[in-house]
Each structure stands twice: as structure tokens, then as C-alpha cells.
mmCIF file of C-alpha atoms in Angstrom:
data_model
loop_
_atom_site.group_PDB
_atom_site.id
_atom_site.type_symbol
_atom_site.label_atom_id
_atom_site.label_comp_id
_atom_site.label_asym_id
_atom_site.label_seq_id
_atom_site.Cartn_x
_atom_site.Cartn_y
_atom_site.Cartn_z
ATOM 1 C CA UNK A 160 -47.054 -104.116 2.120
ATOM 2 C CA UNK A 161 -49.225 -104.561 -0.999
ATOM 3 C CA UNK A 162 -46.217 -105.586 -3.038
ATOM 4 C CA UNK A 163 -44.943 -108.041 -0.426
ATOM 5 C CA UNK A 164 -48.350 -109.648 0.002
ATOM 6 C CA UNK A 165 -48.618 -110.033 -3.745
ATOM 7 C CA UNK A 166 -45.171 -111.635 -3.855
ATOM 8 C CA UNK A 167 -46.069 -114.188 -1.182
ATOM 9 C CA UNK A 168 -49.331 -115.116 -2.916
ATOM 10 C CA UNK A 169 -47.683 -115.353 -6.331
ATOM 11 C CA UNK A 170 -44.873 -117.447 -4.858
ATOM 12 C CA UNK A 171 -47.344 -119.917 -3.416
ATOM 13 C CA UNK A 172 -49.073 -120.409 -6.751
ATOM 14 C CA UNK A 173 -45.809 -120.854 -8.624
ATOM 15 C CA UNK A 174 -44.580 -123.428 -6.125
ATOM 16 C CA UNK A 175 -47.792 -125.437 -6.515
ATOM 17 C CA UNK A 176 -47.662 -125.444 -10.296
ATOM 18 C CA UNK A 177 -43.943 -126.140 -10.590
ATOM 19 C CA UNK A 178 -43.771 -128.881 -7.959
ATOM 20 C CA UNK A 179 -46.966 -130.748 -8.772
ATOM 21 C CA UNK A 180 -46.355 -130.532 -12.515
ATOM 22 C CA UNK A 181 -42.782 -131.775 -12.172
ATOM 23 C CA UNK A 182 -43.354 -134.489 -9.571
ATOM 24 C CA UNK A 183 -46.750 -135.928 -10.404
ATOM 25 C CA UNK A 184 -47.987 -134.568 -13.735
ATOM 26 C CA UNK A 185 -51.327 -135.842 -14.984
ATOM 27 C CA UNK A 186 -51.870 -138.199 -12.018
ATOM 28 C CA UNK A 187 -52.337 -135.382 -9.513
ATOM 29 C CA UNK A 188 -53.789 -132.415 -11.401
ATOM 30 C CA UNK A 189 -57.262 -133.970 -11.815
ATOM 31 C CA UNK A 190 -57.432 -134.512 -8.048
ATOM 32 C CA UNK A 191 -56.148 -131.019 -7.321
ATOM 33 C CA UNK A 192 -58.732 -129.451 -9.575
ATOM 34 C CA UNK A 193 -61.523 -131.118 -7.610
ATOM 35 C CA UNK A 194 -60.248 -129.655 -4.346
ATOM 36 C CA UNK A 195 -61.216 -126.055 -4.976
ATOM 37 C CA UNK A 196 -62.635 -125.101 -1.584
ATOM 38 C CA UNK A 197 -61.022 -124.437 1.769
ATOM 39 C CA UNK A 198 -62.442 -124.880 5.241
ATOM 40 C CA UNK A 199 -64.453 -121.933 6.472
ATOM 41 C CA UNK A 200 -65.767 -120.999 9.834
ATOM 42 C CA UNK A 201 -69.387 -121.902 10.479
ATOM 43 C CA UNK A 202 -71.261 -118.552 10.291
ATOM 44 C CA UNK A 203 -73.420 -119.661 13.200
ATOM 45 C CA UNK A 204 -70.400 -120.462 15.374
ATOM 46 C CA UNK A 205 -68.279 -117.319 15.064
ATOM 47 C CA UNK A 206 -68.600 -113.603 14.162
ATOM 48 C CA UNK A 207 -67.832 -112.742 10.558
ATOM 49 C CA UNK A 208 -65.715 -109.846 9.194
ATOM 50 C CA UNK A 209 -67.801 -106.725 8.701
ATOM 51 C CA UNK A 210 -67.604 -103.019 7.917
ATOM 52 C CA UNK A 211 -68.746 -102.240 11.467
ATOM 53 C CA UNK A 212 -65.898 -104.234 13.016
ATOM 54 C CA UNK A 213 -63.459 -102.605 10.581
ATOM 55 C CA UNK A 214 -64.667 -99.112 11.508
ATOM 56 C CA UNK A 215 -64.323 -99.755 15.232
ATOM 57 C CA UNK A 216 -60.848 -101.253 14.814
ATOM 58 C CA UNK A 217 -59.772 -98.355 12.611
ATOM 59 C CA UNK A 218 -60.750 -95.879 15.350
ATOM 60 C CA UNK A 219 -58.513 -97.763 17.796
ATOM 61 C CA UNK A 220 -55.693 -97.796 15.250
ATOM 62 C CA UNK A 221 -55.965 -94.042 14.676
ATOM 63 C CA UNK A 222 -56.025 -93.440 18.444
ATOM 64 C CA UNK A 223 -52.813 -95.462 18.738
ATOM 65 C CA UNK A 224 -51.102 -93.256 16.157
ATOM 66 C CA UNK A 225 -52.039 -90.171 18.191
ATOM 67 C CA UNK A 226 -50.665 -91.704 21.366
ATOM 68 C CA UNK A 227 -47.213 -91.447 22.924
ATOM 69 C CA UNK A 228 -44.226 -93.360 21.536
ATOM 70 C CA UNK A 229 -44.185 -96.970 22.657
ATOM 71 C CA UNK A 230 -47.947 -97.226 23.192
ATOM 72 C CA UNK A 231 -49.455 -100.524 22.048
ATOM 73 C CA UNK A 232 -52.801 -101.790 20.795
ATOM 74 C CA UNK A 233 -53.918 -105.384 20.257
ATOM 75 C CA UNK A 234 -56.044 -106.420 17.290
ATOM 76 C CA UNK A 235 -57.756 -109.787 16.921
ATOM 77 C CA UNK A 236 -57.632 -111.744 13.694
ATOM 78 C CA UNK A 237 -61.273 -110.818 13.101
ATOM 79 C CA UNK A 238 -60.375 -107.127 13.363
ATOM 80 C CA UNK A 239 -57.339 -107.536 11.098
ATOM 81 C CA UNK A 240 -59.425 -109.382 8.504
ATOM 82 C CA UNK A 241 -62.164 -106.756 8.645
ATOM 83 C CA UNK A 242 -59.683 -103.882 8.193
ATOM 84 C CA UNK A 243 -57.990 -105.666 5.283
ATOM 85 C CA UNK A 244 -61.312 -106.104 3.518
ATOM 86 C CA UNK A 245 -63.008 -102.786 4.304
ATOM 87 C CA UNK A 246 -60.554 -100.185 5.700
ATOM 88 C CA UNK A 247 -57.450 -100.864 3.594
ATOM 89 C CA UNK A 248 -58.736 -102.589 0.440
ATOM 90 C CA UNK A 249 -55.866 -101.111 -1.576
ATOM 91 C CA UNK A 250 -53.418 -103.326 0.325
ATOM 92 C CA UNK A 251 -54.871 -106.416 -1.356
ATOM 93 C CA UNK A 252 -53.504 -106.906 -4.901
ATOM 94 C CA UNK A 253 -56.037 -107.340 -7.722
ATOM 95 C CA UNK A 254 -57.093 -110.919 -8.251
ATOM 96 C CA UNK A 255 -57.074 -111.815 -4.545
ATOM 97 C CA UNK A 256 -60.470 -112.135 -2.850
ATOM 98 C CA UNK A 257 -61.886 -113.144 0.521
ATOM 99 C CA UNK A 258 -58.654 -112.606 2.491
ATOM 100 C CA UNK A 259 -58.979 -114.082 5.968
ATOM 101 C CA UNK A 260 -56.340 -113.876 8.689
ATOM 102 C CA UNK A 261 -56.096 -116.398 11.521
ATOM 103 C CA UNK A 262 -53.751 -115.694 14.455
ATOM 104 C CA UNK A 263 -53.033 -118.426 16.973
ATOM 105 C CA UNK A 264 -50.145 -119.295 19.253
ATOM 106 C CA UNK A 265 -47.981 -116.511 17.857
ATOM 107 C CA UNK A 266 -48.417 -117.728 14.271
ATOM 108 C CA UNK A 267 -50.507 -116.425 11.400
ATOM 109 C CA UNK A 268 -52.389 -118.171 8.592
ATOM 110 C CA UNK A 269 -53.659 -116.300 5.557
ATOM 111 C CA UNK A 270 -56.564 -117.764 3.573
ATOM 112 C CA UNK A 271 -57.477 -116.264 0.211
ATOM 113 C CA UNK A 272 -58.895 -117.093 -3.194
ATOM 114 C CA UNK A 273 -56.614 -116.130 -6.059
ATOM 115 C CA UNK A 274 -57.709 -115.540 -9.649
ATOM 116 C CA UNK A 275 -55.668 -117.489 -12.192
ATOM 117 C CA UNK A 276 -55.667 -114.543 -14.638
ATOM 118 C CA UNK A 277 -53.865 -112.387 -12.060
ATOM 119 C CA UNK A 278 -50.709 -114.526 -12.147
ATOM 120 C CA UNK A 279 -47.700 -113.347 -14.123
ATOM 121 C CA UNK A 280 -46.760 -115.473 -17.109
ATOM 122 C CA UNK A 281 -43.588 -117.535 -16.910
ATOM 123 C CA UNK A 282 -42.253 -119.327 -20.019
ATOM 124 C CA UNK A 283 -41.449 -122.587 -18.187
ATOM 125 C CA UNK A 284 -45.075 -122.833 -17.003
ATOM 126 C CA UNK A 285 -46.759 -122.392 -20.377
ATOM 127 C CA UNK A 286 -49.451 -124.990 -20.904
ATOM 128 C CA UNK A 287 -49.829 -125.600 -17.166
ATOM 129 C CA UNK A 288 -51.661 -122.455 -16.027
ATOM 130 C CA UNK A 289 -54.470 -123.154 -18.496
ATOM 131 C CA UNK A 290 -55.540 -126.341 -16.717
ATOM 132 C CA UNK A 291 -55.896 -124.707 -13.307
ATOM 133 C CA UNK A 292 -59.357 -123.571 -12.119
ATOM 134 C CA UNK A 293 -60.356 -119.921 -12.545
ATOM 135 C CA UNK A 294 -59.749 -119.331 -8.828
ATOM 136 C CA UNK A 295 -57.504 -121.274 -6.477
ATOM 137 C CA UNK A 296 -57.840 -121.498 -2.663
ATOM 138 C CA UNK A 297 -54.574 -120.699 -0.942
ATOM 139 C CA UNK A 298 -53.265 -120.943 2.628
ATOM 140 C CA UNK A 299 -49.971 -119.446 3.794
ATOM 141 C CA UNK A 300 -48.574 -120.125 7.285
ATOM 142 C CA UNK A 301 -45.996 -117.837 8.822
ATOM 143 C CA UNK A 302 -44.792 -115.803 11.749
ATOM 144 C CA UNK A 303 -44.250 -112.065 12.129
ATOM 145 C CA UNK A 304 -41.046 -110.993 13.879
ATOM 146 C CA UNK A 305 -39.264 -107.659 14.463
ATOM 147 C CA UNK A 306 -36.489 -107.041 11.948
ATOM 148 C CA UNK A 307 -35.125 -103.494 12.133
ATOM 149 C CA UNK A 308 -36.349 -99.993 12.983
ATOM 150 C CA UNK A 309 -38.458 -99.675 9.831
ATOM 151 C CA UNK A 310 -39.344 -103.277 8.956
ATOM 152 C CA UNK A 311 -40.842 -106.450 10.317
ATOM 153 C CA UNK A 312 -40.126 -109.843 8.808
ATOM 154 C CA UNK A 313 -42.690 -112.411 7.718
ATOM 155 C CA UNK A 314 -41.241 -115.926 7.736
ATOM 156 C CA UNK A 315 -43.175 -118.221 5.404
ATOM 157 C CA UNK A 316 -43.252 -121.625 7.112
ATOM 158 C CA UNK A 317 -45.783 -123.486 5.013
ATOM 159 C CA UNK A 318 -47.962 -123.145 1.920
ATOM 160 C CA UNK A 319 -51.007 -125.166 0.874
ATOM 161 C CA UNK A 320 -52.965 -124.680 -2.326
ATOM 162 C CA UNK A 321 -56.037 -126.727 -3.153
ATOM 163 C CA UNK A 322 -55.165 -128.755 -0.034
ATOM 164 C CA UNK A 323 -51.729 -129.687 -1.422
ATOM 165 C CA UNK A 324 -48.869 -129.063 1.076
ATOM 166 C CA UNK A 325 -45.652 -127.870 -0.537
ATOM 167 C CA UNK A 326 -42.046 -128.801 0.350
ATOM 168 C CA UNK A 327 -40.583 -125.959 2.373
ATOM 169 C CA UNK A 328 -37.269 -126.213 0.529
ATOM 170 C CA UNK A 329 -38.896 -124.770 -2.604
ATOM 171 C CA UNK A 330 -40.208 -121.589 -0.988
ATOM 172 C CA UNK A 331 -36.981 -119.475 -0.810
ATOM 173 C CA UNK A 332 -36.187 -119.845 -4.506
ATOM 174 C CA UNK A 333 -39.697 -118.870 -5.542
ATOM 175 C CA UNK A 334 -39.715 -115.866 -3.192
ATOM 176 C CA UNK A 335 -36.480 -114.699 -4.821
ATOM 177 C CA UNK A 336 -37.961 -115.213 -8.280
ATOM 178 C CA UNK A 337 -40.882 -112.894 -7.545
ATOM 179 C CA UNK A 338 -38.824 -110.046 -6.143
ATOM 180 C CA UNK A 339 -37.773 -110.804 -2.571
ATOM 181 C CA UNK A 340 -34.852 -108.560 -1.604
ATOM 182 C CA UNK A 341 -32.051 -110.080 0.405
ATOM 183 C CA UNK A 342 -31.133 -108.231 3.594
ATOM 184 C CA UNK A 343 -28.476 -108.957 6.175
ATOM 185 C CA UNK A 344 -29.975 -111.180 8.854
ATOM 186 C CA UNK A 345 -33.101 -112.070 6.827
ATOM 187 C CA UNK A 346 -33.653 -115.854 6.463
ATOM 188 C CA UNK A 347 -34.145 -117.282 2.951
ATOM 189 C CA UNK A 348 -37.842 -117.871 3.638
ATOM 190 C CA UNK A 349 -38.344 -114.370 5.060
ATOM 191 C CA UNK A 350 -39.748 -111.205 3.504
ATOM 192 C CA UNK A 351 -39.057 -107.759 4.993
ATOM 193 C CA UNK A 352 -42.165 -105.565 5.145
ATOM 194 C CA UNK A 353 -41.997 -101.796 5.851
ATOM 195 C CA UNK A 354 -43.934 -100.609 8.885
ATOM 196 C CA UNK A 355 -46.866 -98.305 8.262
ATOM 197 C CA UNK A 356 -46.230 -94.608 8.878
ATOM 198 C CA UNK A 357 -46.492 -93.771 12.567
ATOM 199 C CA UNK A 358 -45.608 -97.244 13.834
ATOM 200 C CA UNK A 359 -42.335 -98.378 15.403
ATOM 201 C CA UNK A 360 -43.094 -102.072 15.686
ATOM 202 C CA UNK A 361 -45.518 -104.934 15.065
ATOM 203 C CA UNK A 362 -45.551 -108.499 16.357
ATOM 204 C CA UNK A 363 -47.848 -111.425 17.126
ATOM 205 C CA UNK A 364 -48.745 -112.307 20.693
ATOM 206 C CA UNK A 365 -51.007 -115.255 21.369
ATOM 207 C CA UNK A 366 -54.097 -114.678 19.229
ATOM 208 C CA UNK A 367 -53.499 -110.980 18.520
ATOM 209 C CA UNK A 368 -51.494 -108.621 16.336
ATOM 210 C CA UNK A 369 -49.780 -106.010 18.507
ATOM 211 C CA UNK A 370 -48.926 -102.641 16.957
ATOM 212 C CA UNK A 371 -46.492 -100.231 18.607
ATOM 213 C CA UNK A 372 -46.781 -96.477 18.177
ATOM 214 C CA UNK A 373 -43.782 -94.512 17.006
ATOM 215 C CA UNK A 374 -45.160 -91.259 18.383
#
């Protein structure tokens, strides 16, 4: 999962740089550099991710793994975000900070801040990476669907970086460039992610992530 998440984040950054640099050049980069923040929830209006929420969610997750095959547990986006930050920090690749997951209507949006120095170097982008800010706000929209007995698929449906929406047609090629593996039945904009040990399934339902025990 760490490797796949890193591939999606890297793909988003490469799409931004390649497309904006090719299509607009110097006319757009100054504007993009000014847009370095992304919308955040008002702390007074909603609970924030915390170690306490992560600990409580982790207990429910561990109870699910001890349960019978086919048992399910629902986790809110706040619980998923809290576990990503505090229970499973090793799943987040270096250079990615403040990961926030939003689940709504069966879709998922990942917010994160990505450090420019964490990006791999590509010869055709030399001279472009240097003009980007030290950190870049990123949003990735997608859906999680069952794929096979050991994997779920994440279909990347949209990417914004510094508030710049990217053409969807560019996403498959960039995913392939950063290591996406083709599998029979997997769409070009999809990434297959192995299920965690002890799980037999995972999917989105409404505003929750549903995990299924493998027994």
C-alpha cells in the first residue's frame, strides 16, 4: 500500500508539471505558485484527527481481524485519517505530510502536502522542478472497488494540484511511468492494491470505508 500511495502522489505531481509546463509555460506558473494552500475544515466546525481517535479505531480494526470470516467494520474518514497519521505512519511515504481522507457518496478524496525534494528526478523535467514551491498541496479523487481475492482497485478519477485540475487523459500514462502494473480487468486509470493481512475485502459505502474480515 505504501508503494501504491507513493505512485499515485508522484503521478499527480508529474502530471501537473508536464501539462502546465507544456501547455501554458511562464503564463501559468506564477499563478500556480501563489496557490499553495488547500481548503481545510474549520477546527471549530468539525472534529480533527487525533491519536485518541486512532487508538479507538485501531481497537475496532484488531477486533475485526479476530472475528469470523465475512465480518465487517465501518470506519469514518476521520478514523481513517487518524489511523494513517498515528497508527500506520509507515504507510505514508517520506515527503508526504498532513494526509487527510474524505469519503462521501462512495468516493474518496485524498488531501496531502508533498515535499518537492521527495520527487524522483526525470530528465525531461529538468529546470521545471526548481521553480515549484518547497511543498505542494495535492488532491486526488478516486473510488475503491473490489478487484480479486487479494487486491482492491483504486480508480483515479481526478487530480488537482495547487488548485489546477488536470486532464484525465494524462493520468494513465503517468501511472504507468511510475510503476503501475497492468492486470487483466484493471482499467488504465486503476491501481491494484494488496489487502492487508487478515482481510478479504474493502470497499466504500456512503461516507465510510468498510473492511471485511478474512477470518
